[in-house]
mmCIF file of C-alpha atoms in Angstrom:
data_model
loop_
_atom_site.group_PDB
_atom_site.id
_atom_site.type_symbol
_atom_site.label_atom_id
_atom_site.label_comp_id
_atom_site.label_asym_id
_atom_site.label_seq_id
_atom_site.Cartn_x
_atom_site.Cartn_y
_atom_site.Cartn_z
ATOM 1 C CA MET A 5 128.614 118.451 61.478
ATOM 2 C CA GLY A 6 130.362 119.563 64.635
ATOM 3 C CA HIS A 7 127.419 119.406 67.016
ATOM 4 C CA SER A 8 126.598 116.682 69.462
ATOM 5 C CA VAL A 9 123.893 114.843 71.219
ATOM 6 C CA GLY A 10 125.740 113.300 74.151
ATOM 7 C CA VAL A 11 124.438 109.732 74.247
ATOM 8 C CA GLY A 12 126.365 107.360 72.047
ATOM 9 C CA ASP A 13 129.416 109.587 71.579
ATOM 10 C CA SER A 14 131.707 108.107 74.183
ATOM 11 C CA GLY A 15 130.791 104.470 73.793
ATOM 12 C CA HIS A 16 129.801 104.412 77.473
ATOM 13 C CA ALA A 17 126.066 104.633 76.906
ATOM 14 C CA SER A 18 124.290 101.346 76.510
ATOM 15 C CA ARG A 19 122.752 100.293 73.225
ATOM 16 C CA GLU A 20 119.372 100.531 74.974
ATOM 17 C CA ASP A 21 120.086 104.153 75.962
ATOM 18 C CA ALA A 22 121.022 104.980 72.377
ATOM 19 C CA ARG A 23 117.832 103.337 71.064
ATOM 20 C CA ALA A 24 115.779 105.189 73.680
ATOM 21 C CA LEU A 25 117.353 108.515 72.672
ATOM 22 C CA GLY A 26 116.533 107.775 69.041
ATOM 23 C CA TRP A 27 112.890 107.028 69.832
ATOM 24 C CA PHE A 28 112.693 110.151 72.012
ATOM 25 C CA LEU A 29 113.905 112.236 69.049
ATOM 26 C CA VAL A 30 111.328 110.551 66.783
ATOM 27 C CA ALA A 31 108.509 111.194 69.282
ATOM 28 C CA ALA A 32 109.557 114.819 69.754
ATOM 29 C CA GLN A 33 109.755 115.292 65.971
ATOM 30 C CA PHE A 34 106.214 113.991 65.413
ATOM 31 C CA ALA A 35 104.846 115.919 68.408
ATOM 32 C CA LEU A 36 106.310 119.154 67.027
ATOM 33 C CA ILE A 37 104.913 118.454 63.556
ATOM 34 C CA ALA A 38 101.468 117.897 65.076
ATOM 35 C CA ALA A 39 101.779 121.060 67.178
ATOM 36 C CA ILE A 40 102.735 123.092 64.087
ATOM 37 C CA LEU A 41 99.652 121.846 62.274
ATOM 38 C CA VAL A 42 97.250 122.728 65.118
ATOM 39 C CA ALA A 43 98.931 125.822 66.588
ATOM 40 C CA PRO A 44 96.742 128.885 67.007
ATOM 41 C CA ALA A 45 97.080 131.485 64.275
ATOM 42 C CA GLY A 46 98.022 134.548 66.358
ATOM 43 C CA PRO A 47 99.829 136.752 67.061
ATOM 44 C CA GLY A 48 100.548 137.593 63.440
ATOM 45 C CA LEU A 49 103.907 138.233 61.846
ATOM 46 C CA GLY A 50 102.534 140.589 59.199
ATOM 47 C CA LEU A 51 103.911 138.612 56.250
ATOM 48 C CA GLY A 52 100.913 139.215 53.981
ATOM 49 C CA THR A 53 100.666 138.003 50.400
ATOM 50 C CA ILE A 54 104.417 137.589 49.928
ATOM 51 C CA GLY A 55 104.583 135.425 53.064
ATOM 52 C CA SER A 56 101.728 133.284 51.775
ATOM 53 C CA ALA A 57 103.423 132.805 48.412
ATOM 54 C CA LEU A 58 106.737 131.919 50.061
ATOM 55 C CA GLY A 59 104.912 129.621 52.468
ATOM 56 C CA ILE A 60 103.195 127.721 49.656
ATOM 57 C CA ALA A 61 106.513 127.363 47.820
ATOM 58 C CA ALA A 62 108.357 126.199 50.958
ATOM 59 C CA VAL A 63 105.674 123.643 51.829
ATOM 60 C CA GLY A 64 105.622 122.294 48.273
ATOM 61 C CA VAL A 65 109.381 122.103 47.844
ATOM 62 C CA GLY A 66 109.866 120.783 51.381
ATOM 63 C CA LEU A 67 107.318 117.981 51.034
ATOM 64 C CA ALA A 68 108.676 117.053 47.594
ATOM 65 C CA LEU A 69 112.237 116.897 48.957
ATOM 66 C CA ALA A 70 111.174 114.812 51.969
ATOM 67 C CA ALA A 71 109.227 112.433 49.711
ATOM 68 C CA TRP A 72 112.196 112.132 47.312
ATOM 69 C CA GLY A 73 114.427 111.325 50.281
ATOM 70 C CA ALA A 74 112.016 108.669 51.550
ATOM 71 C CA VAL A 75 111.732 107.059 48.104
ATOM 72 C CA SER A 76 115.523 107.202 47.691
ATOM 73 C CA LEU A 77 115.987 105.281 50.946
ATOM 74 C CA GLY A 78 113.614 102.530 49.874
ATOM 75 C CA PRO A 79 113.743 99.603 52.331
ATOM 76 C CA ALA A 80 116.396 101.404 54.409
ATOM 77 C CA LEU A 81 113.758 104.003 55.465
ATOM 78 C CA THR A 82 113.192 104.245 59.205
ATOM 79 C CA PRO A 83 112.152 107.153 61.421
ATOM 80 C CA HIS A 84 114.783 106.104 63.986
ATOM 81 C CA PRO A 85 118.202 107.744 63.515
ATOM 82 C CA ALA A 86 119.965 104.356 63.701
ATOM 83 C CA PRO A 87 120.288 102.715 60.282
ATOM 84 C CA ARG A 88 118.407 99.475 59.699
ATOM 85 C CA PRO A 89 120.704 96.517 60.402
ATOM 86 C CA GLY A 90 122.246 95.232 57.181
ATOM 87 C CA ALA A 91 120.909 98.107 55.074
ATOM 88 C CA PRO A 92 123.467 99.622 52.699
ATOM 89 C CA ARG A 93 124.432 103.283 52.953
ATOM 90 C CA VAL A 94 122.322 105.153 50.398
ATOM 91 C CA ARG A 95 124.164 107.681 48.226
ATOM 92 C CA THR A 96 121.794 107.843 45.264
ATOM 93 C CA GLY A 97 118.687 109.862 44.492
ATOM 94 C CA ALA A 98 118.182 112.698 46.964
ATOM 95 C CA PHE A 99 121.175 111.446 48.964
ATOM 96 C CA ALA A 100 123.466 112.168 46.008
ATOM 97 C CA VAL A 101 122.529 115.835 46.474
ATOM 98 C CA MET A 102 122.533 116.183 50.281
ATOM 99 C CA SER A 103 123.004 114.134 53.433
ATOM 100 C CA HIS A 104 119.609 114.589 55.107
ATOM 101 C CA PRO A 105 116.971 115.487 52.494
ATOM 102 C CA ILE A 106 114.044 114.323 54.618
ATOM 103 C CA TYR A 107 115.054 116.567 57.530
ATOM 104 C CA VAL A 108 115.754 119.513 55.217
ATOM 105 C CA GLY A 109 112.402 118.984 53.521
ATOM 106 C CA LEU A 110 110.503 118.738 56.811
ATOM 107 C CA SER A 111 112.234 121.896 58.038
ATOM 108 C CA ALA A 112 111.330 123.813 54.873
ATOM 109 C CA ALA A 113 107.725 122.609 55.024
ATOM 110 C CA ALA A 114 107.411 123.568 58.704
ATOM 111 C CA LEU A 115 108.739 127.056 58.028
ATOM 112 C CA GLY A 116 106.380 127.284 55.069
ATOM 113 C CA VAL A 117 103.413 126.421 57.285
ATOM 114 C CA ALA A 118 104.528 129.136 59.706
ATOM 115 C CA ALA A 119 104.622 131.652 56.852
ATOM 116 C CA LEU A 120 101.196 130.534 55.616
ATOM 117 C CA ARG A 121 99.659 130.704 59.086
ATOM 118 C CA ASP A 122 101.429 134.032 59.675
ATOM 119 C CA GLY A 123 101.729 133.186 63.358
ATOM 120 C CA LEU A 124 104.489 133.695 65.885
ATOM 121 C CA VAL A 125 103.597 130.521 67.809
ATOM 122 C CA THR A 126 103.785 128.445 64.623
ATOM 123 C CA LEU A 127 107.106 130.052 63.724
ATOM 124 C CA LEU A 128 108.568 129.257 67.154
ATOM 125 C CA LEU A 129 107.385 125.654 66.895
ATOM 126 C CA ALA A 130 108.846 125.392 63.362
ATOM 127 C CA LEU A 131 112.201 126.758 64.542
ATOM 128 C CA THR A 132 112.157 124.274 67.425
ATOM 129 C CA LEU A 133 111.518 121.458 64.937
ATOM 130 C CA CYS A 134 114.385 122.708 62.749
ATOM 131 C CA SER A 135 116.713 122.651 65.778
ATOM 132 C CA LEU A 136 115.594 119.168 66.751
ATOM 133 C CA LEU A 137 116.087 117.864 63.203
ATOM 134 C CA TRP A 138 119.545 119.463 63.081
ATOM 135 C CA ALA A 139 120.503 117.641 66.284
ATOM 136 C CA LYS A 140 118.923 114.405 65.042
ATOM 137 C CA SER A 141 120.848 114.657 61.757
ATOM 138 C CA GLY A 142 124.144 114.970 63.623
ATOM 139 C CA TYR A 143 123.325 111.990 65.818
ATOM 140 C CA GLU A 144 122.233 109.998 62.763
ATOM 141 C CA SER A 145 125.452 110.890 60.915
ATOM 142 C CA ARG A 146 127.529 109.518 63.793
ATOM 143 C CA LEU A 147 125.475 106.315 63.842
ATOM 144 C CA LEU A 148 125.864 105.959 60.065
ATOM 145 C CA ARG A 149 129.650 106.386 60.321
ATOM 146 C CA ARG A 150 129.751 103.620 62.923
ATOM 147 C CA ALA A 151 127.564 101.310 60.839
ATOM 148 C CA HIS A 152 129.479 102.082 57.619
ATOM 149 C CA PRO A 153 133.088 102.928 58.594
ATOM 150 C CA GLU A 154 134.181 102.421 54.984
ATOM 151 C CA GLY A 155 132.614 105.776 54.228
#
């Protein structure tokens, strides 16, 4: 993906540092999701009825995509970016369509909530979550390539 999260790239970071980074990303992800859900409504973005309709659609599609991704992973599902030891690389279901359907779905749902709430604070939190998930997906992709060098 061309972006980087420094730990784990050079091989110099310890396995414990890489695990700690993964759990930090998980904690930040869940904290941002919680903040999006409880953020104050104002100031408004002025999206109106169209924003509400788009928000409902984005939340629905996003949650469906994230759920499809979770079901597709089956026993390989973990919130940590490192793959479960011994788990095969999943390339079926949602993963036949895209690399990170759960992250894409969570991003869409978060942006949908921001549109529904019509709030600048919620939008900023949603964009922060999208950025975090983008970074986490890149880190996860590198860890997957290491765990499954055969491709």
